[in-house]
PDB file of C-alpha atoms in Angstrom:
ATOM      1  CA  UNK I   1       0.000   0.000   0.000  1.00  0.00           C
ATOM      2  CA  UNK I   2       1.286   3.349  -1.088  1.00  0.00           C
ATOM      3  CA  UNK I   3       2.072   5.913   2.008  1.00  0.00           C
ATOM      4  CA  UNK I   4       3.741   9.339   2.448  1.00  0.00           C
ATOM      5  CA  UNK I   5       6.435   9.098   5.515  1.00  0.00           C
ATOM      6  CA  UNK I   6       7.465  12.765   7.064  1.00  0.00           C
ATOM      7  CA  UNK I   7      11.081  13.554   8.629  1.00  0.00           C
ATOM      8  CA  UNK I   8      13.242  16.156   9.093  1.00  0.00           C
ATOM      9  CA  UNK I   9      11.188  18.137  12.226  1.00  0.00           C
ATOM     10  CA  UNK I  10      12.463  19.445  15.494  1.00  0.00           C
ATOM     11  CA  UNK I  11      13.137  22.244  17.518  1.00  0.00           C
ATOM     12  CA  UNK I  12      15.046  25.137  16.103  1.00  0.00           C
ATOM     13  CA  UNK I  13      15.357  29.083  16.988  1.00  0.00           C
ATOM     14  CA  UNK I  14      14.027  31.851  15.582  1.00  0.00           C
ATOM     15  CA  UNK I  15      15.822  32.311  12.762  1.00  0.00           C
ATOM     16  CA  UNK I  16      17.110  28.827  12.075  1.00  0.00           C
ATOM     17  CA  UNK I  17      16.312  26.582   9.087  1.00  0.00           C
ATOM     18  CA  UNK I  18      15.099  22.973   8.844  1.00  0.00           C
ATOM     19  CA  UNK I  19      14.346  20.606   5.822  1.00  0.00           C
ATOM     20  CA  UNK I  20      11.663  18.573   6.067  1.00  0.00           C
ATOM     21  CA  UNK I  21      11.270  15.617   3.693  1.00  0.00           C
ATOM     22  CA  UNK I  22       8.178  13.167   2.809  1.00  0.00           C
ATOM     23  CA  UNK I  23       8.874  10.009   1.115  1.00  0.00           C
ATOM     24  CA  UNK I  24       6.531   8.013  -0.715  1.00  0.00           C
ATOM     25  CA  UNK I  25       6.566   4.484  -0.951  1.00  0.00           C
ATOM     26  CA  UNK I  26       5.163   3.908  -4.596  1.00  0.00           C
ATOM     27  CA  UNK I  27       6.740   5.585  -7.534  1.00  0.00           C
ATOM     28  CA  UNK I  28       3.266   6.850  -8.765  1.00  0.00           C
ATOM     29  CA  UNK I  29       3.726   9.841  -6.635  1.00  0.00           C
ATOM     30  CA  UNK I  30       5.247  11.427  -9.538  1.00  0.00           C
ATOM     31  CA  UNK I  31       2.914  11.956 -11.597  1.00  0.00           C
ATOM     32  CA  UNK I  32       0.526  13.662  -8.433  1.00  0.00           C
ATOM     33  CA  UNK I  33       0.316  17.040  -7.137  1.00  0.00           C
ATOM     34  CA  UNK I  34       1.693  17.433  -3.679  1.00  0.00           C
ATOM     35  CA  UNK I  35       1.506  19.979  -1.119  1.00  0.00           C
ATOM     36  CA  UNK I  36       2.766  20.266   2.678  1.00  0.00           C
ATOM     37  CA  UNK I  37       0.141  21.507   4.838  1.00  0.00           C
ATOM     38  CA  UNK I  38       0.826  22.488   8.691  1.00  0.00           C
ATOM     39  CA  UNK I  39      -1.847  23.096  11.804  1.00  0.00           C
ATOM     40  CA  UNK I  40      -0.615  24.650  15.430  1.00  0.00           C
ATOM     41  CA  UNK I  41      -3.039  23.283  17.937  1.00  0.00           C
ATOM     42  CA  UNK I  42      -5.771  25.782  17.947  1.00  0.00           C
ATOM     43  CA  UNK I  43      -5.675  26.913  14.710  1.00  0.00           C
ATOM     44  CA  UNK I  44      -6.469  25.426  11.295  1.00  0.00           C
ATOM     45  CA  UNK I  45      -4.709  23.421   9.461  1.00  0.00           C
ATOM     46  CA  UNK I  46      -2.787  26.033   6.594  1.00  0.00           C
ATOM     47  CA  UNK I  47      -1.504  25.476   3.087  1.00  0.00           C
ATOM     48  CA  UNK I  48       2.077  25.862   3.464  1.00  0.00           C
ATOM     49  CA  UNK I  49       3.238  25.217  -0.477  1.00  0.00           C
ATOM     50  CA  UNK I  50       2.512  22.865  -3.130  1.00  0.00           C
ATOM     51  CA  UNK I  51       4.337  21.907  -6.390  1.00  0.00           C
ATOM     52  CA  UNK I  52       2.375  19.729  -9.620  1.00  0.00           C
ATOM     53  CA  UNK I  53       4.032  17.057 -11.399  1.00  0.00           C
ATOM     54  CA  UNK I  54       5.795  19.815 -13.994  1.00  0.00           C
ATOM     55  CA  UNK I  55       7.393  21.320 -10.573  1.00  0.00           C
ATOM     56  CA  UNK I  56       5.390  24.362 -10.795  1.00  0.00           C
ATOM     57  CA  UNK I  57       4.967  25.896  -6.985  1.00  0.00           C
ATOM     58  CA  UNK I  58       2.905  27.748  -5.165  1.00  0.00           C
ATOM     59  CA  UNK I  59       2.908  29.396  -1.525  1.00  0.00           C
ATOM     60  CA  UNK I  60       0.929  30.754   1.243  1.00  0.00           C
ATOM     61  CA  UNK I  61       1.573  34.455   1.717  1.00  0.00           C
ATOM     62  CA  UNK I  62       3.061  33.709   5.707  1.00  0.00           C
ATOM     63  CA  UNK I  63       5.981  31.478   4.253  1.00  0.00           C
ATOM     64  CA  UNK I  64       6.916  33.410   0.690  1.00  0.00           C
ATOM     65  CA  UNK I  65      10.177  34.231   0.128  1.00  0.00           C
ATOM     66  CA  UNK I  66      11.248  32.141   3.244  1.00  0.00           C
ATOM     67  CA  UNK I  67      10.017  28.281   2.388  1.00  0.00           C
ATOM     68  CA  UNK I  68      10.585  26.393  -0.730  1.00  0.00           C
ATOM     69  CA  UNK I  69       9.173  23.803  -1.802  1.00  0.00           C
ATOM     70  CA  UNK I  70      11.285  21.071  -4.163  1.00  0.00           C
ATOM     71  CA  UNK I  71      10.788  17.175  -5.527  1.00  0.00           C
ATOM     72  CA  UNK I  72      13.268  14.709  -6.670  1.00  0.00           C
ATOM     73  CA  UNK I  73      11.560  11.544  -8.420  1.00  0.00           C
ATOM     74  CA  UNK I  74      14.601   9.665  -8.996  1.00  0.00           C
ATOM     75  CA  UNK I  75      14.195   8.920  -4.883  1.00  0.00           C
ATOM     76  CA  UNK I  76      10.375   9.520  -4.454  1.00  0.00           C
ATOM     77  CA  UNK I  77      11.081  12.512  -2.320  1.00  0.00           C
ATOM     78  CA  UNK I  78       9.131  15.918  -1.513  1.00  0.00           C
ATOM     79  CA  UNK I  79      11.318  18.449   0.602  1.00  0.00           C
ATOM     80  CA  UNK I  80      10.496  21.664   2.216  1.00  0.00           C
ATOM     81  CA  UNK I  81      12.955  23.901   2.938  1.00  0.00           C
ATOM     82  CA  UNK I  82      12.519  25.977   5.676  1.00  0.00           C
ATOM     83  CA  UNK I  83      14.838  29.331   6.492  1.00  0.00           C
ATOM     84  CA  UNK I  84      14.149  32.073   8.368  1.00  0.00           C
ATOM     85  CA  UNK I  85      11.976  30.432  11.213  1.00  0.00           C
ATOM     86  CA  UNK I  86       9.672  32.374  13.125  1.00  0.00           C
ATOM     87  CA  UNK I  87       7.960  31.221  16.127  1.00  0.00           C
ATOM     88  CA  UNK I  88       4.562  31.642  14.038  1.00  0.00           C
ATOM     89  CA  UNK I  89       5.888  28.592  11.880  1.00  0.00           C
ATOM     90  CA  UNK I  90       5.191  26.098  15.140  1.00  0.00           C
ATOM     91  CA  UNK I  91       3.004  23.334  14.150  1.00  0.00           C
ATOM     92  CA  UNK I  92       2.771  19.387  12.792  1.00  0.00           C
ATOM     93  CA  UNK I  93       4.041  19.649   9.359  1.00  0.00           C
ATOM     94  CA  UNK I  94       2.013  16.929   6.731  1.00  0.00           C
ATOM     95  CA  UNK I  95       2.909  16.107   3.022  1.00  0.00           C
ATOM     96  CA  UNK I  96      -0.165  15.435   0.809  1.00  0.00           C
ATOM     97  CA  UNK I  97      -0.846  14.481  -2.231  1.00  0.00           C
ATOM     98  CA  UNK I  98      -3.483  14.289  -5.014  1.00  0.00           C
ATOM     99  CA  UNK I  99      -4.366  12.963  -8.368  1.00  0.00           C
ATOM    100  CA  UNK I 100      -5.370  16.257  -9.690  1.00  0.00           C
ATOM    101  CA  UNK I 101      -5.849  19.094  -8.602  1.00  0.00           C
ATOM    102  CA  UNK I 102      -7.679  22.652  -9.707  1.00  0.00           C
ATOM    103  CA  UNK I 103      -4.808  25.348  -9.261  1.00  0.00           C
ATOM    104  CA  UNK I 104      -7.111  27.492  -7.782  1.00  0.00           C
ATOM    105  CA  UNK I 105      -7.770  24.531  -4.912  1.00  0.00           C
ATOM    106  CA  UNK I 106      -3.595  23.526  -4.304  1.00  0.00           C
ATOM    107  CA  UNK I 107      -3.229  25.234  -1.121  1.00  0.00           C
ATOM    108  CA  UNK I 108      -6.949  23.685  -0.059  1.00  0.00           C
ATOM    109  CA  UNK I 109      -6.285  20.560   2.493  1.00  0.00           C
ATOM    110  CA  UNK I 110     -10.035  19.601   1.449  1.00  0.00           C
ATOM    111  CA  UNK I 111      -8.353  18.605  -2.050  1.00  0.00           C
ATOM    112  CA  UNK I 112      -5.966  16.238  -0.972  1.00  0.00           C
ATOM    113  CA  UNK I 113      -6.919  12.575  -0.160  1.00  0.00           C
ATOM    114  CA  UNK I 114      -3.475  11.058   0.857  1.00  0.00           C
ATOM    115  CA  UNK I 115      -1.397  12.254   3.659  1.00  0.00           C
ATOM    116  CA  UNK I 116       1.401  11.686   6.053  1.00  0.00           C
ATOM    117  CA  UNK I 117       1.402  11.230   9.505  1.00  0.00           C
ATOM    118  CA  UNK I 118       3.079  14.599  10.186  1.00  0.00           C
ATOM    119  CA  UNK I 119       6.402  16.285  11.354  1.00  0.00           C
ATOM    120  CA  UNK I 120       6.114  18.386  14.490  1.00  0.00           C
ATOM    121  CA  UNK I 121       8.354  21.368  13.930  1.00  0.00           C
ATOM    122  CA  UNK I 122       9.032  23.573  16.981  1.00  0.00           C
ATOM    123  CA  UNK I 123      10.457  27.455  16.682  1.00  0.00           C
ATOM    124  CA  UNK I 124      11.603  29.315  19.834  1.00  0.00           C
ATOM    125  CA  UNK I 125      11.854  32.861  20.627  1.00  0.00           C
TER     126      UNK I 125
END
């Protein structure tokens, strides 16, 4: 059975970088649009980035110019790196991924119907 595996999480200071990676057990993943999603407790789960199967990205307005977003099918991987940390980026950290997607719906977590298990990622002030 196909499944996305997240790594790469931790605790970090403001300011710091991490690079979280999702692997996916079935090679099929390349040809699907995926997407990292992230939810603090409280708060609703967000649409971090996503990328489609031409590597086209796209980002939410609280991580541009600070996150990117990157895929290398030869291992099956998703990354997201992760500079500039701000406290504000503490939450569990998912990969997702989809079929097909509208663009319009990429940063949605309502279009996605396979995810990880999440990555908790921890900033401090």
């Amino acid at each position: 059975q196909d499944h996305l595996v997240e790594s790469g999480g931790g605790s970090v200071q403001a300011g710091g970088s991490l690079r979280l990676s999702c692997t996916a057990s079935g090679s099929a993943y390349r040809n699907y649009y995926m997407a990292w999603f992230r939810q603090a407790p409280g708060k609703e789960r967000e649409g971090v980035a996503s990328i489609d199967t031409v590597g086209k990205t796209r980002y939410g307005d609280s991580v541009k110019g600070r996150f990117t977003i990157s895929k290398d099918n030869a291992v099956n991987t998703l990354y997201l790196q992760m500079n500039s940390l701000k406290p504000e980026d503490t939450a569990m950290y998912y990969c997702a991924a989809v079929r097909s997607v509208w663009v319009a719906a990429a940063l949605f977590g309502s279009a996605y119907n396979y995810w990880g298990q999440g990555t908790q990622v921890t900033v401090s002030s």
